[in-house]
CSV table of C-alpha atoms and ligand atoms in Angstrom, one decimal:
chain,number,residue,atom,x,y,z
E,1235,MET,CA,-162.0,-103.1,-30.5
E,1236,ARG,CA,-163.0,-104.5,-27.1
E,1237,LYS,CA,-166.7,-104.8,-26.7
E,1238,LYS,CA,-168.4,-105.8,-23.5
E,1239,GLU,CA,-171.9,-104.5,-23.6
E,1240,GLY,CA,-174.1,-102.0,-25.4
E,1241,SER,CA,-174.5,-101.8,-29.1
E,1242,MET,CA,-172.9,-99.6,-31.7
E,1243,SER,CA,-176.0,-97.4,-31.9
E,1244,GLU,CA,-175.4,-96.4,-28.2
E,1245,GLY,CA,-172.1,-94.8,-29.1
E,1246,LEU,CA,-168.4,-95.3,-29.1
E,1247,VAL,CA,-165.4,-93.9,-27.4
E,1248,TRP,CA,-161.9,-92.9,-28.8
E,1249,LEU,CA,-159.5,-92.9,-25.9
E,1250,ASN,CA,-155.9,-91.9,-26.6
E,1251,GLY,CA,-156.1,-93.6,-30.0
E,1252,GLU,CA,-158.1,-96.7,-29.1
E,1253,ILE,CA,-161.7,-97.2,-30.1
E,1254,LEU,CA,-163.8,-98.7,-27.3
E,1255,ASP,CA,-167.4,-99.0,-26.1
E,1256,PHE,CA,-168.4,-96.9,-23.1
E,1257,ALA,CA,-168.2,-99.8,-20.6
E,1258,SER,CA,-164.6,-100.6,-21.5
E,1259,ALA,CA,-163.2,-97.0,-21.7
E,1260,LYS,CA,-161.5,-96.1,-18.5
E,1261,VAL,CA,-159.5,-93.1,-17.3
E,1262,SER,CA,-157.3,-93.0,-14.2
E,1263,VAL,CA,-158.7,-91.6,-10.9
E,1264,GLU,CA,-155.6,-89.4,-11.0
E,1265,ASP,CA,-156.6,-87.8,-14.3
E,1266,ARG,CA,-156.3,-84.0,-13.8
E,1267,GLY,CA,-159.6,-83.6,-15.6
E,1268,PHE,CA,-161.2,-85.5,-12.7
E,1269,GLN,CA,-159.0,-84.0,-9.9
E,1270,PHE,CA,-158.8,-80.4,-11.0
E,1271,GLY,CA,-161.0,-79.8,-14.0
E,1272,ASP,CA,-157.7,-79.2,-15.8
E,1273,GLY,CA,-158.9,-79.5,-19.3
E,1274,VAL,CA,-160.8,-78.2,-22.3
E,1275,TYR,CA,-163.6,-79.6,-24.5
E,1276,GLU,CA,-165.8,-79.2,-27.6
E,1277,VAL,CA,-169.2,-80.4,-28.6
E,1278,VAL,CA,-169.9,-81.0,-32.3
E,1279,ARG,CA,-173.3,-81.8,-33.8
E,1280,VAL,CA,-173.4,-84.7,-36.3
E,1281,TYR,CA,-176.1,-84.4,-39.0
E,1282,GLN,CA,-176.8,-87.4,-41.3
E,1283,GLY,CA,-173.6,-89.0,-40.1
E,1284,LYS,CA,-171.5,-85.9,-40.9
E,1285,PRO,CA,-169.9,-83.5,-38.4
E,1286,PHE,CA,-171.1,-80.0,-38.8
E,1287,ALA,CA,-168.5,-77.2,-38.5
E,1288,LEU,CA,-165.9,-79.7,-37.3
E,1289,MET,CA,-162.9,-77.5,-38.2
E,1290,GLU,CA,-164.3,-74.5,-36.5
E,1291,HIS,CA,-164.7,-76.5,-33.3
E,1292,LEU,CA,-161.2,-78.1,-33.5
E,1293,GLU,CA,-159.7,-74.6,-34.1
E,1294,ARG,CA,-161.5,-73.4,-31.0
E,1295,LEU,CA,-160.2,-76.4,-29.1
E,1296,GLN,CA,-156.7,-75.6,-30.2
E,1297,ARG,CA,-157.2,-72.0,-28.9
E,1298,SER,CA,-158.6,-73.1,-25.6
E,1299,ALA,CA,-155.7,-75.6,-25.1
E,1300,ARG,CA,-153.2,-72.9,-26.0
E,1301,GLU,CA,-154.7,-70.6,-23.4
E,1302,ILE,CA,-154.3,-73.1,-20.7
E,1303,GLU,CA,-150.8,-74.1,-21.9
E,1304,LEU,CA,-151.8,-77.6,-22.9
E,1305,PRO,CA,-150.3,-78.8,-26.2
E,1306,LEU,CA,-152.6,-80.7,-28.5
E,1307,PRO,CA,-151.2,-84.3,-29.0
E,1308,LEU,CA,-152.4,-84.4,-32.6
E,1309,SER,CA,-152.5,-82.0,-35.5
E,1310,LEU,CA,-155.9,-80.6,-36.4
E,1311,ALA,CA,-156.0,-82.7,-39.5
E,1312,GLU,CA,-155.2,-85.9,-37.4
E,1313,LEU,CA,-157.9,-84.9,-34.9
E,1314,ALA,CA,-160.4,-84.4,-37.6
E,1315,ALA,CA,-159.5,-87.7,-39.3
E,1316,ALA,CA,-159.9,-89.5,-35.9
E,1317,ALA,CA,-163.2,-87.8,-35.2
E,1318,GLU,CA,-164.5,-88.7,-38.7
E,1319,SER,CA,-163.6,-92.3,-38.4
E,1320,LEU,CA,-165.1,-92.6,-34.9
E,1321,ILE,CA,-168.3,-91.1,-36.2
E,1322,ALA,CA,-168.3,-93.5,-39.2
E,1323,ARG,CA,-167.7,-96.5,-36.9
E,1324,ALA,CA,-170.4,-95.4,-34.5
E,1325,GLY,CA,-172.9,-95.3,-37.4
E,1326,ILE,CA,-175.3,-92.9,-35.7
E,1327,ALA,CA,-176.9,-90.4,-38.1
E,1328,GLU,CA,-178.0,-87.8,-35.6
E,1329,ALA,CA,-175.3,-87.6,-33.0
E,1330,GLU,CA,-173.1,-85.4,-30.8
E,1331,LEU,CA,-169.4,-85.7,-30.8
E,1332,TYR,CA,-167.7,-84.7,-27.5
E,1333,VAL,CA,-164.0,-84.0,-27.5
E,1334,GLN,CA,-162.1,-83.6,-24.2
E,1335,LEU,CA,-158.4,-82.9,-23.6
E,1336,THR,CA,-157.0,-82.9,-20.1
E,1337,ARG,CA,-153.4,-82.5,-18.7
E,1338,GLY,CA,-153.2,-86.3,-18.2
E,1339,ALA,CA,-152.9,-88.5,-15.1
E,1340,ALA,CA,-150.3,-87.8,-12.5
E,1341,ARG,CA,-150.0,-87.8,-8.7
E,1342,ARG,CA,-152.1,-84.9,-7.3
E,1343,ASN,CA,-150.2,-81.7,-7.3
E,1344,HIS,CA,-151.3,-78.3,-8.5
E,1345,LEU,CA,-148.1,-77.8,-10.5
E,1346,PHE,CA,-148.2,-79.0,-14.1
E,1347,PRO,CA,-146.9,-82.6,-14.1
E,1348,PRO,CA,-143.7,-83.0,-16.1
E,1349,ASP,CA,-143.5,-85.6,-18.9
E,1350,THR,CA,-147.2,-86.6,-18.6
E,1351,PRO,CA,-149.1,-87.3,-21.8
E,1352,PRO,CA,-152.4,-85.6,-22.0
E,1353,THR,CA,-155.7,-87.6,-22.0
E,1354,LEU,CA,-157.6,-87.1,-25.2
E,1355,VAL,CA,-161.1,-88.6,-25.3
E,1356,MET,CA,-163.8,-88.4,-28.0
E,1357,THR,CA,-167.3,-89.9,-27.7
E,1358,VAL,CA,-170.1,-90.2,-30.1
E,1359,ARG,CA,-173.6,-90.6,-28.8
E,1360,PRO,CA,-177.1,-90.1,-30.2
E,1361,VAL,CA,-177.9,-86.4,-29.9
E,1362,ARG,CA,-180.2,-85.2,-27.1
E,1363,LEU,CA,-182.8,-83.9,-29.5
E,1364,ILE,CA,-184.7,-80.8,-28.5
E,1365,PRO,CA,-188.4,-81.7,-28.2
E,1366,PRO,CA,-190.3,-80.3,-31.2
E,1367,GLU,CA,-192.8,-78.6,-29.0
E,1368,LEU,CA,-190.0,-76.5,-27.5
E,1369,ARG,CA,-189.0,-75.4,-30.9
E,1370,GLU,CA,-192.6,-74.6,-31.8
E,1371,ARG,CA,-193.7,-72.9,-28.6
E,1372,GLY,CA,-190.5,-71.4,-27.4
E,1373,ILE,CA,-188.7,-71.7,-24.0
E,1374,ARG,CA,-188.6,-69.9,-20.7
E,1375,VAL,CA,-185.3,-68.8,-19.2
E,1376,LEU,CA,-184.2,-67.8,-15.7
E,1377,THR,CA,-181.6,-65.1,-15.0
E,1378,VAL,CA,-178.9,-65.9,-12.5
E,1379,PRO,CA,-175.9,-64.0,-11.2
E,1380,ASP,CA,-172.7,-64.8,-13.2
E,1381,GLU,CA,-170.4,-66.3,-10.6
E,1382,ARG,CA,-168.0,-67.8,-13.1
E,1383,TRP,CA,-164.3,-67.0,-13.5
E,1384,ALA,CA,-162.9,-64.2,-15.7
E,1385,ARG,CA,-162.0,-66.4,-18.7
E,1386,CYS,CA,-165.3,-67.6,-20.1
E,1387,ASP,CA,-163.8,-67.4,-23.6
E,1388,ILE,CA,-161.9,-70.7,-22.8
E,1389,LYS,CA,-164.0,-73.8,-23.2
E,1390,SER,CA,-162.9,-75.2,-19.9
E,1391,ILE,CA,-164.4,-78.4,-18.5
E,1392,CYS,CA,-164.8,-76.6,-15.1
E,1393,LEU,CA,-168.6,-76.2,-15.6
E,1394,LEU,CA,-169.8,-76.2,-12.0
E,1395,PRO,CA,-171.5,-72.7,-12.2
E,1396,ASN,CA,-173.1,-73.7,-15.5
E,1397,VAL,CA,-174.3,-77.0,-14.0
E,1398,LEU,CA,-175.8,-75.3,-10.9
E,1399,ALA,CA,-177.5,-72.6,-13.0
E,1400,LYS,CA,-179.0,-75.1,-15.4
E,1401,GLU,CA,-180.4,-77.1,-12.5
E,1402,ARG,CA,-181.9,-74.0,-10.9
E,1403,ALA,CA,-183.5,-73.1,-14.2
E,1404,HIS,CA,-184.9,-76.6,-14.6
E,1405,ARG,CA,-186.4,-76.5,-11.0
E,1406,ALA,CA,-188.0,-73.2,-11.8
E,1407,GLY,CA,-189.6,-74.7,-14.9
E,1408,ALA,CA,-187.2,-72.9,-17.3
E,1409,PHE,CA,-185.1,-74.5,-20.1
E,1410,GLU,CA,-182.0,-72.4,-19.8
E,1411,ALA,CA,-180.4,-70.0,-17.3
E,1412,LEU,CA,-178.9,-66.7,-18.5
E,1413,PHE,CA,-175.8,-65.3,-16.7
E,1414,VAL,CA,-176.0,-61.7,-15.7
E,1415,ARG,CA,-172.9,-59.7,-14.7
E,1416,ASP,CA,-173.1,-56.1,-13.5
E,1417,GLY,CA,-176.6,-55.7,-15.0
E,1418,LEU,CA,-175.4,-57.0,-18.4
E,1419,VAL,CA,-176.6,-60.3,-19.9
E,1420,MET,CA,-173.7,-62.6,-20.9
E,1421,GLU,CA,-174.9,-65.9,-22.2
E,1422,GLY,CA,-176.7,-69.1,-21.3
E,1423,THR,CA,-175.2,-72.1,-19.5
E,1424,SER,CA,-174.5,-73.7,-22.9
E,1425,SER,CA,-175.8,-71.2,-25.4
E,1426,ASN,CA,-175.3,-67.6,-26.6
E,1427,VAL,CA,-178.1,-65.0,-26.5
E,1428,PHE,CA,-179.6,-62.5,-29.0
E,1429,ALA,CA,-182.1,-59.8,-28.6
E,1430,TRP,CA,-184.1,-58.4,-31.5
E,1431,THR,CA,-184.9,-54.8,-30.7
E,1432,GLY,CA,-187.1,-54.1,-33.7
E,1433,GLU,CA,-184.1,-52.4,-35.4
E,1434,GLU,CA,-181.1,-54.6,-34.8
E,1435,LEU,CA,-180.1,-58.0,-33.6
E,1436,VAL,CA,-178.0,-57.4,-30.5
E,1437,THR,CA,-175.6,-60.0,-28.9
E,1438,PRO,CA,-173.0,-59.5,-26.2
E,1439,ILE,CA,-169.5,-58.9,-27.6
E,1440,ALA,CA,-167.3,-62.1,-27.6
E,1441,ASP,CA,-164.6,-61.0,-25.2
E,1442,HIS,CA,-163.3,-62.9,-22.1
E,1443,ARG,CA,-166.7,-62.8,-20.4
E,1444,ILE,CA,-168.4,-65.3,-22.8
E,1445,LEU,CA,-167.7,-68.2,-25.1
E,1446,SER,CA,-167.4,-67.1,-28.7
E,1447,GLY,CA,-170.0,-69.6,-29.9
E,1448,ILE,CA,-169.8,-71.1,-33.3
E,1449,THR,CA,-173.6,-71.1,-33.7
E,1450,ARG,CA,-173.5,-67.5,-32.6
E,1451,SER,CA,-171.2,-66.6,-35.5
E,1452,PHE,CA,-173.5,-68.4,-38.0
E,1453,VAL,CA,-176.5,-66.6,-36.6
E,1454,LEU,CA,-174.8,-63.2,-37.0
E,1455,GLN,CA,-173.7,-64.1,-40.6
E,1456,LEU,CA,-177.2,-65.4,-41.5
E,1457,ALA,CA,-178.9,-62.3,-40.0
E,1458,ARG,CA,-176.7,-60.0,-42.1
E,1459,GLN,CA,-177.4,-62.1,-45.2
E,1460,HIS,CA,-181.1,-61.6,-44.6
E,1461,GLY,CA,-180.6,-57.8,-44.4
E,1462,TYR,CA,-180.9,-57.4,-40.6
E,1463,ARG,CA,-178.6,-55.0,-38.8
E,1464,THR,CA,-176.5,-56.7,-36.1
E,1465,ALA,CA,-174.6,-55.3,-33.1
E,1466,GLU,CA,-172.1,-57.0,-30.8
E,1467,CYS,CA,-172.1,-54.8,-27.7
E,1468,ASP,CA,-173.2,-54.7,-24.1
E,1469,LEU,CA,-176.7,-56.1,-23.6
E,1470,PRO,CA,-178.3,-54.7,-20.4
E,1471,LEU,CA,-180.9,-57.0,-18.8
E,1472,ALA,CA,-183.5,-54.2,-19.1
E,1473,GLU,CA,-182.9,-54.2,-22.8
E,1474,LEU,CA,-183.3,-57.9,-23.0
E,1475,ARG,CA,-186.6,-57.8,-21.1
E,1476,SER,CA,-188.0,-55.2,-23.4
E,1477,ALA,CA,-186.8,-56.9,-26.6
E,1478,ARG,CA,-189.3,-57.9,-29.3
E,1479,GLU,CA,-187.7,-61.3,-29.6
E,1480,VAL,CA,-185.0,-63.1,-27.7
E,1481,ILE,CA,-183.2,-66.1,-29.2
E,1482,ILE,CA,-180.6,-68.5,-27.7
E,1483,ALA,CA,-178.2,-70.5,-30.0
E,1484,GLY,CA,-175.8,-73.3,-29.5
E,1485,THR,CA,-174.5,-76.5,-31.1
E,1486,VAL,CA,-177.1,-78.9,-29.5
E,1487,THR,CA,-179.8,-76.3,-28.9
E,1488,GLU,CA,-179.5,-74.9,-32.5
E,1489,LEU,CA,-181.8,-71.9,-32.2
E,1490,LEU,CA,-184.7,-71.6,-29.7
E,1491,ALA,CA,-187.1,-68.7,-29.2
E,1492,VAL,CA,-187.2,-67.3,-25.6
E,1493,ILE,CA,-190.9,-66.5,-24.8
E,1494,ALA,CA,-190.4,-65.6,-21.1
E,1495,ILE,CA,-187.6,-64.3,-18.9
E,1496,ASP,CA,-188.1,-64.9,-15.1
E,1497,GLU,CA,-191.9,-65.5,-15.8
E,1498,GLU,CA,-192.3,-62.2,-17.7
E,1499,PRO,CA,-193.3,-62.6,-21.4
E,1500,VAL,CA,-191.0,-61.6,-24.2
E,1501,GLY,CA,-192.8,-59.6,-26.9
E,1502,GLU,CA,-196.0,-61.4,-27.7
E,1503,GLY,CA,-195.0,-64.4,-25.6
E,1504,LYS,CA,-194.5,-66.7,-28.7
E,1505,PRO,CA,-191.7,-67.4,-31.2
E,1506,GLY,CA,-191.5,-64.4,-33.6
E,1507,PRO,CA,-190.7,-63.9,-37.3
E,1508,ILE,CA,-187.0,-63.2,-36.8
E,1509,PHE,CA,-186.6,-66.5,-35.0
E,1510,ARG,CA,-188.5,-68.4,-37.6
E,1511,GLN,CA,-186.5,-66.9,-40.4
E,1512,LEU,CA,-183.1,-67.4,-38.8
E,1513,TYR,CA,-183.9,-71.0,-37.7
E,1514,ALA,CA,-185.0,-71.9,-41.2
E,1515,ALA,CA,-181.9,-70.3,-42.6
E,1516,TYR,CA,-179.7,-72.2,-40.1
E,1517,ARG,CA,-181.3,-75.5,-41.0
E,1518,GLN,CA,-180.9,-74.7,-44.7
E,1519,MET,CA,-177.2,-73.9,-44.2
E,1520,ILE,CA,-176.7,-77.3,-42.4
E,1521,ALA,CA,-178.4,-79.1,-45.2
E,1522,GLU,CA,-176.1,-77.5,-47.7
E,1523,ARG,CA,-173.0,-78.1,-45.7
E,1524,VAL,CA,-173.6,-81.8,-44.8
E,1525,ARG,CA,-174.8,-82.8,-48.3
B,758,PDD,N1,-171.8,-75.5,-25.1
B,758,PDD,N2,-171.8,-70.5,-24.2
B,758,PDD,C1,-171.4,-71.5,-23.4
B,758,PDD,C2,-171.1,-71.3,-22.0
B,758,PDD,C3,-171.4,-72.8,-24.0
B,758,PDD,O1,-171.0,-73.9,-23.2
B,758,PDD,C4,-171.8,-73.1,-25.3
B,758,PDD,C5,-171.7,-74.4,-25.9
B,758,PDD,C6,-172.2,-72.0,-26.1
B,758,PDD,C7,-172.5,-72.1,-27.6
B,758,PDD,O2,-171.4,-72.4,-28.3
B,758,PDD,P1,-171.5,-73.2,-29.7
B,758,PDD,O3,-172.4,-72.5,-30.5
B,758,PDD,O4,-170.1,-73.2,-30.2
B,758,PDD,O5,-171.9,-74.6,-29.3
B,758,PDD,C8,-172.1,-70.7,-25.5
B,758,PDD,C9,-171.8,-76.9,-25.5
B,758,PDD,C10,-172.8,-77.2,-26.6
B,758,PDD,C11,-172.0,-77.7,-24.2
B,758,PDD,O6,-171.3,-77.4,-23.2
B,758,PDD,O7,-172.7,-78.8,-24.3
């Protein structure tokens, strides 16, 4: 391994089979990820040095890659083994693993390049921890028009609308932006959304308009296990605004209670009992899985 600067605790890169530090890892300026956003990705949370739901993420990566006609250069078992050894080498207990696959480096041309190996990059970094006070007090969200493309089920690296929306939310003093399309709430810029109506936990159906979140599926599963009714269906913004509780969920976010939407309080304006119960259950599930 080449090592110029930085320490192991700052993270490591796996680039097309080679393990490097961040300063040494370089990708061509002609990489199609850089030129066209022609690629797909995953983010996996590492708890106590162990990746959580790694196979679920790699299977989704495989699906995203298939949808953009980009063959995976490794089998899922090989990818998992490479990811696990990178995580072990990095030696960071609480980390995030990023996996990105692009259509490789070739002279700029919209057409798929023939005989070009894809670029596969994995990085392991200390996780961006959610400040405990946000977990305790809840977060504010901003609603924004959904100006994304029609295949949000593909975890594409083209994240410009998500980046712009998150920045707008931040400038408005909110933690997350929620995309709204035709009066319906879709998802956050990097999270899925749930509304507790008092009777059921509603979340938008995982069709082509949103990413089918892995945390989302755990939240649904845990809610059912705790005896709550769940519904995957249209979620009008008006319904979200009048919900008793609103929760967002994602790999890095885990679960967060939404206490205000566009400055208007949700329910009593503080994290509610459903959030507390589901978050505790999620942490418990992680503890069992990474043991
Ligand atoms: N984002 N919706 C969108 C648009 C996302 O980008 C993500 C995840 C989610 C939640 O999915 P999951 O529970 O599988 O992480 C929903 C990652 C974390 C990111 O872009 O950083």
